[in-house]
PDB file of N, CA and C in Angstrom:
ATOM      1  N   MET D   1      12.214 -87.783 -24.675  1.00 46.00           N
ATOM      2  CA  MET D   1      13.599 -87.346 -25.375  1.00 46.00           C
ATOM      3  C   MET D   1      14.637 -88.479 -25.276  1.00 46.00           C
ATOM      4  N   TRP D   2      14.829 -89.039 -24.092  1.00 69.00           N
ATOM      5  CA  TRP D   2      15.929 -89.943 -23.822  1.00 69.00           C
ATOM      6  C   TRP D   2      15.294 -91.447 -24.021  1.00 69.00           C
ATOM      7  N   THR D   3      16.071 -92.363 -24.399  1.00 81.00           N
ATOM      8  CA  THR D   3      15.645 -93.690 -24.537  1.00 81.00           C
ATOM      9  C   THR D   3      15.597 -94.394 -23.360  1.00 81.00           C
ATOM     10  N   TRP D   4      16.396 -94.061 -22.322  1.00 80.00           N
ATOM     11  CA  TRP D   4      16.428 -94.663 -21.044  1.00 80.00           C
ATOM     12  C   TRP D   4      16.552 -93.473 -19.979  1.00 80.00           C
ATOM     13  N   LYS D   5      16.112 -93.778 -18.801  1.00 85.00           N
ATOM     14  CA  LYS D   5      16.382 -92.790 -17.744  1.00 85.00           C
ATOM     15  C   LYS D   5      17.759 -92.960 -17.316  1.00 85.00           C
ATOM     16  N   ILE D   6      18.466 -92.044 -16.721  1.00 89.00           N
ATOM     17  CA  ILE D   6      19.885 -92.034 -16.325  1.00 89.00           C
ATOM     18  C   ILE D   6      20.137 -93.260 -15.442  1.00 89.00           C
ATOM     19  N   ARG D   7      19.357 -93.399 -14.403  1.00 90.00           N
ATOM     20  CA  ARG D   7      19.401 -94.535 -13.521  1.00 90.00           C
ATOM     21  C   ARG D   7      19.602 -95.982 -14.226  1.00 90.00           C
ATOM     22  N   ASP D   8      18.505 -96.148 -15.073  1.00 88.00           N
ATOM     23  CA  ASP D   8      18.422 -97.308 -15.898  1.00 88.00           C
ATOM     24  C   ASP D   8      19.670 -97.586 -16.769  1.00 88.00           C
ATOM     25  N   LEU D   9      20.189 -96.392 -17.471  1.00 88.00           N
ATOM     26  CA  LEU D   9      21.280 -96.493 -18.351  1.00 88.00           C
ATOM     27  C   LEU D   9      22.548 -96.896 -17.446  1.00 88.00           C
ATOM     28  N   CYS D  10      22.768 -96.280 -16.328  1.00 92.00           N
ATOM     29  CA  CYS D  10      23.758 -96.665 -15.442  1.00 92.00           C
ATOM     30  C   CYS D  10      23.864 -98.100 -14.927  1.00 92.00           C
ATOM     31  N   VAL D  11      22.736 -98.517 -14.577  1.00 92.00           N
ATOM     32  CA  VAL D  11      22.548 -99.973 -14.133  1.00 92.00           C
ATOM     33  C   VAL D  11      22.855-100.878 -15.243  1.00 92.00           C
ATOM     34  N   ALA D  12      22.221-100.590 -16.353  1.00 91.00           N
ATOM     35  CA  ALA D  12      22.518-101.522 -17.592  1.00 91.00           C
ATOM     36  C   ALA D  12      23.983-101.493 -18.031  1.00 91.00           C
ATOM     37  N   ALA D  13      24.605-100.346 -18.097  1.00 92.00           N
ATOM     38  CA  ALA D  13      25.845-100.268 -18.400  1.00 92.00           C
ATOM     39  C   ALA D  13      26.908-100.986 -17.366  1.00 92.00           C
ATOM     40  N   ALA D  14      26.611-100.852 -16.236  1.00 94.00           N
ATOM     41  CA  ALA D  14      27.348-101.611 -15.055  1.00 94.00           C
ATOM     42  C   ALA D  14      27.320-103.199 -15.217  1.00 94.00           C
ATOM     43  N   LEU D  15      25.969-103.517 -15.521  1.00 93.00           N
ATOM     44  CA  LEU D  15      25.742-104.984 -15.646  1.00 93.00           C
ATOM     45  C   LEU D  15      26.445-105.559 -16.841  1.00 93.00           C
ATOM     46  N   VAL D  16      26.348-104.824 -17.940  1.00 92.00           N
ATOM     47  CA  VAL D  16      26.928-105.157 -19.310  1.00 92.00           C
ATOM     48  C   VAL D  16      28.382-105.363 -19.046  1.00 92.00           C
ATOM     49  N   ILE D  17      29.083-104.197 -18.493  1.00 93.00           N
ATOM     50  CA  ILE D  17      30.590-104.222 -18.319  1.00 93.00           C
ATOM     51  C   ILE D  17      31.061-105.390 -17.421  1.00 93.00           C
ATOM     52  N   LEU D  18      30.301-105.576 -16.195  1.00 93.00           N
ATOM     53  CA  LEU D  18      30.644-106.648 -15.360  1.00 93.00           C
ATOM     54  C   LEU D  18      30.489-108.018 -16.007  1.00 93.00           C
ATOM     55  N   GLY D  19      29.370-108.109 -16.681  1.00 92.00           N
ATOM     56  CA  GLY D  19      29.036-109.305 -17.499  1.00 92.00           C
ATOM     57  C   GLY D  19      30.170-109.647 -18.530  1.00 92.00           C
ATOM     58  N   ALA D  20      30.590-108.666 -19.319  1.00 93.00           N
ATOM     59  CA  ALA D  20      31.655-108.874 -20.268  1.00 93.00           C
ATOM     60  C   ALA D  20      32.872-109.232 -19.529  1.00 93.00           C
ATOM     61  N   LEU D  21      33.363-108.756 -18.448  1.00 92.00           N
ATOM     62  CA  LEU D  21      34.492-108.935 -17.730  1.00 92.00           C
ATOM     63  C   LEU D  21      34.363-110.459 -17.248  1.00 92.00           C
ATOM     64  N   ALA D  22      33.231-110.816 -16.691  1.00 91.00           N
ATOM     65  CA  ALA D  22      32.948-112.116 -16.097  1.00 91.00           C
ATOM     66  C   ALA D  22      33.083-113.158 -17.282  1.00 91.00           C
ATOM     67  N   MET D  23      32.531-112.909 -18.470  1.00 90.00           N
ATOM     68  CA  MET D  23      32.447-113.755 -19.537  1.00 90.00           C
ATOM     69  C   MET D  23      33.935-113.882 -20.058  1.00 90.00           C
ATOM     70  N   ALA D  24      34.676-112.805 -20.136  1.00 92.00           N
ATOM     71  CA  ALA D  24      36.122-113.061 -20.591  1.00 92.00           C
ATOM     72  C   ALA D  24      36.943-113.775 -19.701  1.00 92.00           C
ATOM     73  N   GLY D  25      36.721-113.625 -18.350  1.00 91.00           N
ATOM     74  CA  GLY D  25      37.568-114.348 -17.418  1.00 91.00           C
ATOM     75  C   GLY D  25      37.105-115.738 -17.132  1.00 91.00           C
ATOM     76  N   THR D  26      35.849-115.993 -17.073  1.00 90.00           N
ATOM     77  CA  THR D  26      35.390-117.314 -16.661  1.00 90.00           C
ATOM     78  C   THR D  26      34.524-118.012 -17.633  1.00 90.00           C
ATOM     79  N   GLY D  27      34.102-117.265 -18.700  1.00 86.00           N
ATOM     80  CA  GLY D  27      33.230-117.805 -19.715  1.00 86.00           C
ATOM     81  C   GLY D  27      31.748-117.919 -19.182  1.00 86.00           C
ATOM     82  N   PHE D  28      31.474-117.275 -18.054  1.00 84.00           N
ATOM     83  CA  PHE D  28      30.086-117.307 -17.505  1.00 84.00           C
ATOM     84  C   PHE D  28      29.398-116.135 -17.949  1.00 84.00           C
ATOM     85  N   SER D  29      28.294-116.301 -18.674  1.00 87.00           N
ATOM     86  CA  SER D  29      27.727-115.184 -19.412  1.00 87.00           C
ATOM     87  C   SER D  29      26.326-114.802 -18.920  1.00 87.00           C
ATOM     88  N   LEU D  30      25.948-115.283 -17.799  1.00 90.00           N
ATOM     89  CA  LEU D  30      24.534-114.971 -17.328  1.00 90.00           C
ATOM     90  C   LEU D  30      24.528-113.579 -16.961  1.00 90.00           C
ATOM     91  N   LEU D  31      25.483-112.848 -16.192  1.00 89.00           N
ATOM     92  CA  LEU D  31      25.497-111.626 -16.025  1.00 89.00           C
ATOM     93  C   LEU D  31      25.295-110.689 -17.102  1.00 89.00           C
ATOM     94  N   LEU D  32      26.025-111.005 -18.205  1.00 89.00           N
ATOM     95  CA  LEU D  32      25.951-110.271 -19.449  1.00 89.00           C
ATOM     96  C   LEU D  32      24.592-110.352 -20.104  1.00 89.00           C
ATOM     97  N   ILE D  33      23.914-111.536 -20.041  1.00 92.00           N
ATOM     98  CA  ILE D  33      22.574-111.746 -20.492  1.00 92.00           C
ATOM     99  C   ILE D  33      21.622-111.044 -19.753  1.00 92.00           C
ATOM    100  N   ILE D  34      21.656-110.898 -18.332  1.00 92.00           N
ATOM    101  CA  ILE D  34      20.822-110.186 -17.430  1.00 92.00           C
ATOM    102  C   ILE D  34      21.091-108.668 -17.716  1.00 92.00           C
ATOM    103  N   GLY D  35      22.250-108.291 -18.039  1.00 91.00           N
ATOM    104  CA  GLY D  35      22.369-106.695 -18.292  1.00 91.00           C
ATOM    105  C   GLY D  35      21.793-106.336 -19.623  1.00 91.00           C
ATOM    106  N   ILE D  36      21.894-107.135 -20.785  1.00 92.00           N
ATOM    107  CA  ILE D  36      21.316-106.878 -21.897  1.00 92.00           C
ATOM    108  C   ILE D  36      19.725-106.964 -21.850  1.00 92.00           C
ATOM    109  N   ALA D  37      19.219-107.933 -21.134  1.00 92.00           N
ATOM    110  CA  ALA D  37      17.768-108.156 -20.825  1.00 92.00           C
ATOM    111  C   ALA D  37      17.267-106.732 -20.067  1.00 92.00           C
ATOM    112  N   TYR D  38      18.038-106.286 -19.124  1.00 92.00           N
ATOM    113  CA  TYR D  38      17.585-105.137 -18.360  1.00 92.00           C
ATOM    114  C   TYR D  38      17.583-103.823 -19.249  1.00 92.00           C
ATOM    115  N   ALA D  39      18.632-103.881 -20.157  1.00 91.00           N
ATOM    116  CA  ALA D  39      18.658-102.760 -21.065  1.00 91.00           C
ATOM    117  C   ALA D  39      17.483-102.673 -22.033  1.00 91.00           C
ATOM    118  N   VAL D  40      17.076-103.830 -22.480  1.00 90.00           N
ATOM    119  CA  VAL D  40      16.025-103.942 -23.494  1.00 90.00           C
ATOM    120  C   VAL D  40      14.701-103.587 -22.740  1.00 90.00           C
ATOM    121  N   LEU D  41      14.500-104.178 -21.545  1.00 90.00           N
ATOM    122  CA  LEU D  41      13.182-103.965 -20.738  1.00 90.00           C
ATOM    123  C   LEU D  41      12.955-102.553 -20.330  1.00 90.00           C
ATOM    124  N   THR D  42      13.996-101.747 -20.203  1.00 90.00           N
ATOM    125  CA  THR D  42      13.871-100.452 -19.639  1.00 90.00           C
ATOM    126  C   THR D  42      13.853 -99.353 -20.743  1.00 90.00           C
ATOM    127  N   VAL D  43      13.853 -99.772 -22.021  1.00 90.00           N
ATOM    128  CA  VAL D  43      13.817 -98.726 -23.138  1.00 90.00           C
ATOM    129  C   VAL D  43      12.537 -97.961 -23.000  1.00 90.00           C
ATOM    130  N   GLN D  44      12.551 -96.670 -23.164  1.00 88.00           N
ATOM    131  CA  GLN D  44      11.348 -95.946 -23.051  1.00 88.00           C
ATOM    132  C   GLN D  44      10.869 -95.310 -24.427  1.00 88.00           C
ATOM    133  N   ALA D  45       9.551 -95.234 -24.539  1.00 85.00           N
ATOM    134  CA  ALA D  45       8.987 -94.554 -25.746  1.00 85.00           C
ATOM    135  C   ALA D  45       7.881 -93.828 -25.172  1.00 85.00           C
ATOM    136  N   GLU D  46       7.833 -92.466 -25.244  1.00 85.00           N
ATOM    137  CA  GLU D  46       6.670 -91.587 -24.779  1.00 85.00           C
ATOM    138  C   GLU D  46       6.324 -92.006 -23.274  1.00 85.00           C
ATOM    139  N   ASP D  47       7.407 -92.099 -22.448  1.00 83.00           N
ATOM    140  CA  ASP D  47       7.287 -92.240 -21.038  1.00 83.00           C
ATOM    141  C   ASP D  47       6.633 -93.674 -20.687  1.00 83.00           C
ATOM    142  N   VAL D  48       6.771 -94.542 -21.543  1.00 87.00           N
ATOM    143  CA  VAL D  48       6.276 -95.880 -21.158  1.00 87.00           C
ATOM    144  C   VAL D  48       7.436 -96.889 -21.532  1.00 87.00           C
ATOM    145  N   THR D  49       7.824 -97.736 -20.528  1.00 89.00           N
ATOM    146  CA  THR D  49       8.942 -98.622 -20.911  1.00 89.00           C
ATOM    147  C   THR D  49       8.392 -99.890 -21.378  1.00 89.00           C
ATOM    148  N   VAL D  50       9.282-100.873 -21.839  1.00 91.00           N
ATOM    149  CA  VAL D  50       8.697-102.054 -22.401  1.00 91.00           C
ATOM    150  C   VAL D  50       8.138-102.969 -21.151  1.00 91.00           C
ATOM    151  N   VAL D  51       8.667-102.790 -19.996  1.00 91.00           N
ATOM    152  CA  VAL D  51       7.995-103.520 -18.977  1.00 91.00           C
ATOM    153  C   VAL D  51       6.657-102.973 -18.578  1.00 91.00           C
ATOM    154  N   ASP D  52       6.460-101.674 -18.561  1.00 92.00           N
ATOM    155  CA  ASP D  52       5.242-101.188 -18.432  1.00 92.00           C
ATOM    156  C   ASP D  52       4.178-101.726 -19.487  1.00 92.00           C
ATOM    157  N   PHE D  53       4.564-101.666 -20.668  1.00 92.00           N
ATOM    158  CA  PHE D  53       3.787-102.209 -21.788  1.00 92.00           C
ATOM    159  C   PHE D  53       3.338-103.657 -21.678  1.00 92.00           C
ATOM    160  N   VAL D  54       4.336-104.573 -21.132  1.00 92.00           N
ATOM    161  CA  VAL D  54       4.081-105.907 -20.931  1.00 92.00           C
ATOM    162  C   VAL D  54       3.121-105.884 -19.728  1.00 92.00           C
ATOM    163  N   ILE D  55       3.301-105.198 -18.633  1.00 93.00           N
ATOM    164  CA  ILE D  55       2.330-105.232 -17.548  1.00 93.00           C
ATOM    165  C   ILE D  55       0.884-104.860 -17.975  1.00 93.00           C
ATOM    166  N   TYR D  56       0.784-103.753 -18.750  1.00 91.00           N
ATOM    167  CA  TYR D  56      -0.483-103.277 -19.218  1.00 91.00           C
ATOM    168  C   TYR D  56      -1.124-104.311 -20.165  1.00 91.00           C
ATOM    169  N   ALA D  57      -0.334-105.007 -20.988  1.00 91.00           N
ATOM    170  CA  ALA D  57      -0.952-106.025 -21.907  1.00 91.00           C
ATOM    171  C   ALA D  57      -1.368-107.318 -21.117  1.00 91.00           C
ATOM    172  N   CYS D  58      -0.760-107.676 -20.091  1.00 91.00           N
ATOM    173  CA  CYS D  58      -1.049-108.783 -19.224  1.00 91.00           C
ATOM    174  C   CYS D  58      -2.227-108.469 -18.422  1.00 91.00           C
ATOM    175  N   ARG D  59      -2.431-107.289 -17.867  1.00 91.00           N
ATOM    176  CA  ARG D  59      -3.660-106.887 -17.194  1.00 91.00           C
ATOM    177  C   ARG D  59      -4.900-106.839 -18.234  1.00 91.00           C
ATOM    178  N   PHE D  60      -4.594-106.380 -19.380  1.00 89.00           N
ATOM    179  CA  PHE D  60      -5.748-106.227 -20.272  1.00 89.00           C
ATOM    180  C   PHE D  60      -6.268-107.605 -20.740  1.00 89.00           C
ATOM    181  N   PHE D  61      -5.437-108.463 -21.143  1.00 89.00           N
ATOM    182  CA  PHE D  61      -5.722-109.873 -21.595  1.00 89.00           C
ATOM    183  C   PHE D  61      -5.989-110.879 -20.444  1.00 89.00           C
ATOM    184  N   PHE D  62      -5.474-110.763 -19.365  1.00 89.00           N
ATOM    185  CA  PHE D  62      -5.543-111.873 -18.348  1.00 89.00           C
ATOM    186  C   PHE D  62      -6.161-111.419 -17.012  1.00 89.00           C
ATOM    187  N   ALA D  63      -6.057-110.216 -16.510  1.00 87.00           N
ATOM    188  CA  ALA D  63      -6.422-109.906 -15.213  1.00 87.00           C
ATOM    189  C   ALA D  63      -7.772-109.127 -15.166  1.00 87.00           C
ATOM    190  N   GLU D  64      -8.129-108.262 -16.081  1.00 84.00           N
ATOM    191  CA  GLU D  64      -9.242-107.473 -15.991  1.00 84.00           C
ATOM    192  C   GLU D  64     -10.299-108.152 -16.941  1.00 84.00           C
ATOM    193  N   GLN D  65     -11.608-108.062 -16.300  1.00 78.00           N
ATOM    194  CA  GLN D  65     -12.809-108.678 -17.072  1.00 78.00           C
ATOM    195  C   GLN D  65     -13.177-107.661 -18.167  1.00 78.00           C
ATOM    196  N   GLN D  66     -13.303-108.135 -19.367  1.00 77.00           N
ATOM    197  CA  GLN D  66     -13.744-107.368 -20.661  1.00 77.00           C
ATOM    198  C   GLN D  66     -15.188-107.533 -20.822  1.00 77.00           C
ATOM    199  N   GLU D  67     -15.962-106.462 -21.049  1.00 80.00           N
ATOM    200  CA  GLU D  67     -17.388-106.497 -21.230  1.00 80.00           C
ATOM    201  C   GLU D  67     -17.638-105.909 -22.638  1.00 80.00           C
ATOM    202  N   PHE D  68     -18.401-106.700 -23.407  1.00 78.00           N
ATOM    203  CA  PHE D  68     -18.912-106.203 -24.666  1.00 78.00           C
ATOM    204  C   PHE D  68     -20.361-106.191 -24.841  1.00 78.00           C
ATOM    205  N   GLU D  69     -20.929-105.269 -25.292  1.00 78.00           N
ATOM    206  CA  GLU D  69     -22.335-105.272 -25.468  1.00 78.00           C
ATOM    207  C   GLU D  69     -22.774-104.921 -27.017  1.00 78.00           C
ATOM    208  N   TRP D  70     -23.329-105.905 -27.507  1.00 78.00           N
ATOM    209  CA  TRP D  70     -23.674-105.813 -29.017  1.00 78.00           C
ATOM    210  C   TRP D  70     -25.215-105.488 -29.232  1.00 78.00           C
ATOM    211  N   ARG D  71     -25.440-104.551 -29.914  1.00 74.00           N
ATOM    212  CA  ARG D  71     -26.741-104.097 -30.245  1.00 74.00           C
ATOM    213  C   ARG D  71     -26.893-103.780 -31.781  1.00 74.00           C
ATOM    214  N   LEU D  72     -28.161-104.016 -32.153  1.00 68.00           N
ATOM    215  CA  LEU D  72     -28.364-103.516 -33.639  1.00 68.00           C
ATOM    216  C   LEU D  72     -29.181-102.408 -33.539  1.00 68.00           C
ATOM    217  N   THR D  73     -28.959-101.386 -34.433  1.00 70.00           N
ATOM    218  CA  THR D  73     -29.768-100.203 -34.385  1.00 70.00           C
ATOM    219  C   THR D  73     -31.066-100.505 -35.230  1.00 70.00           C
ATOM    220  N   ARG D  74     -32.072 -99.465 -35.332  1.00 67.00           N
ATOM    221  CA  ARG D  74     -33.207 -99.714 -35.998  1.00 67.00           C
ATOM    222  C   ARG D  74     -32.842 -99.926 -37.452  1.00 67.00           C
ATOM    223  N   ASP D  75     -31.916 -99.067 -37.975  1.00 66.00           N
ATOM    224  CA  ASP D  75     -31.538 -99.067 -39.339  1.00 66.00           C
ATOM    225  C   ASP D  75     -30.996-100.397 -39.791  1.00 66.00           C
ATOM    226  N   GLU D  76     -30.239-101.022 -38.884  1.00 64.00           N
ATOM    227  CA  GLU D  76     -29.547-102.307 -39.208  1.00 64.00           C
ATOM    228  C   GLU D  76     -30.570-103.382 -39.205  1.00 64.00           C
ATOM    229  N   THR D  77     -31.625-103.317 -38.672  1.00 64.00           N
ATOM    230  CA  THR D  77     -32.727-104.425 -38.486  1.00 64.00           C
ATOM    231  C   THR D  77     -33.864-104.271 -39.505  1.00 64.00           C
ATOM    232  N   LYS D  78     -33.826-103.186 -40.407  1.00 67.00           N
ATOM    233  CA  LYS D  78     -34.824-103.127 -41.439  1.00 67.00           C
ATOM    234  C   LYS D  78     -34.811-104.320 -42.365  1.00 67.00           C
ATOM    235  N   GLY D  79     -35.864-104.858 -42.651  1.00 64.00           N
ATOM    236  CA  GLY D  79     -35.932-106.075 -43.563  1.00 64.00           C
ATOM    237  C   GLY D  79     -35.702-107.456 -42.935  1.00 64.00           C
ATOM    238  N   GLN D  80     -35.349-107.395 -41.620  1.00 64.00           N
ATOM    239  CA  GLN D  80     -34.970-108.690 -41.117  1.00 64.00           C
ATOM    240  C   GLN D  80     -36.191-109.228 -40.231  1.00 64.00           C
ATOM    241  N   GLU D  81     -36.361-110.348 -40.087  1.00 63.00           N
ATOM    242  CA  GLU D  81     -37.416-110.957 -39.303  1.00 63.00           C
ATOM    243  C   GLU D  81     -36.955-111.113 -37.863  1.00 63.00           C
ATOM    244  N   PRO D  82     -37.836-110.892 -36.861  1.00 59.00           N
ATOM    245  CA  PRO D  82     -37.465-110.963 -35.418  1.00 59.00           C
ATOM    246  C   PRO D  82     -37.187-112.529 -35.128  1.00 59.00           C
ATOM    247  N   VAL D  83     -36.337-112.750 -34.208  1.00 60.00           N
ATOM    248  CA  VAL D  83     -36.052-114.022 -33.772  1.00 60.00           C
ATOM    249  C   VAL D  83     -37.160-114.827 -33.185  1.00 60.00           C
ATOM    250  N   ASN D  84     -37.484-115.968 -33.636  1.00 59.00           N
ATOM    251  CA  ASN D  84     -38.521-116.868 -33.201  1.00 59.00           C
ATOM    252  C   ASN D  84     -39.821-116.209 -33.270  1.00 59.00           C
ATOM    253  N   GLY D  85     -40.085-115.413 -34.351  1.00 57.00           N
ATOM    254  CA  GLY D  85     -41.434-114.891 -34.515  1.00 57.00           C
ATOM    255  C   GLY D  85     -41.739-113.729 -33.493  1.00 57.00           C
ATOM    256  N   GLY D  86     -40.817-113.202 -32.869  1.00 56.00           N
ATOM    257  CA  GLY D  86     -40.974-112.105 -31.839  1.00 56.00           C
ATOM    258  C   GLY D  86     -41.439-110.777 -32.310  1.00 56.00           C
ATOM    259  N   THR D  87     -41.383-109.839 -31.576  1.00 56.00           N
ATOM    260  CA  THR D  87     -41.794-108.508 -31.850  1.00 56.00           C
ATOM    261  C   THR D  87     -40.375-107.771 -32.097  1.00 56.00           C
ATOM    262  N   ASP D  88     -40.585-106.390 -32.300  1.00 52.00           N
ATOM    263  CA  ASP D  88     -39.489-105.512 -32.504  1.00 52.00           C
ATOM    264  C   ASP D  88     -38.520-105.429 -31.303  1.00 52.00           C
ATOM    265  N   ARG D  89     -39.156-105.690 -30.076  1.00 57.00           N
ATOM    266  CA  ARG D  89     -38.176-105.747 -28.807  1.00 57.00           C
ATOM    267  C   ARG D  89     -36.990-106.807 -29.036  1.00 57.00           C
ATOM    268  N   ASP D  90     -37.245-107.747 -29.805  1.00 51.00           N
ATOM    269  CA  ASP D  90     -36.284-108.701 -30.035  1.00 51.00           C
ATOM    270  C   ASP D  90     -35.030-108.190 -30.798  1.00 51.00           C
ATOM    271  N   PHE D  91     -35.064-106.924 -31.354  1.00 52.00           N
ATOM    272  CA  PHE D  91     -34.059-106.306 -32.078  1.00 52.00           C
ATOM    273  C   PHE D  91     -33.292-105.250 -31.053  1.00 52.00           C
ATOM    274  N   GLY D  92     -33.774-105.156 -29.876  1.00 53.00           N
ATOM    275  CA  GLY D  92     -33.165-104.178 -28.941  1.00 53.00           C
ATOM    276  C   GLY D  92     -34.051-102.917 -28.884  1.00 53.00           C
ATOM    277  N   ASP D  93     -34.998-102.669 -29.771  1.00 51.00           N
ATOM    278  CA  ASP D  93     -35.747-101.345 -29.813  1.00 51.00           C
ATOM    279  C   ASP D  93     -36.861-101.543 -28.745  1.00 51.00           C
ATOM    280  N   ALA D  94     -36.749-100.603 -27.798  1.00 49.00           N
ATOM    281  CA  ALA D  94     -37.743-100.559 -26.627  1.00 49.00           C
ATOM    282  C   ALA D  94     -38.681 -99.398 -26.922  1.00 49.00           C
TER     283      ALA D  94
END
């Protein structure tokens, strides 16, 4: 229902307000940038935040081994010659 949790909304609002005050007074905008980045990274959609999605994507692409097994069914091998003059077992049919 909510786009942010209450805690994340309060932290982001405080960072953005402090960042805007710091930028107005000193021209230093790092705190404002951090507040906006925090607000974007904590947006929720269906109980998953942007940070969670990035973590899941990194795990999927970089951390976990992906295994794929390719097999042809008997229907897909009809009319094809076995590899190197082999038998039907070369098509995965046991």
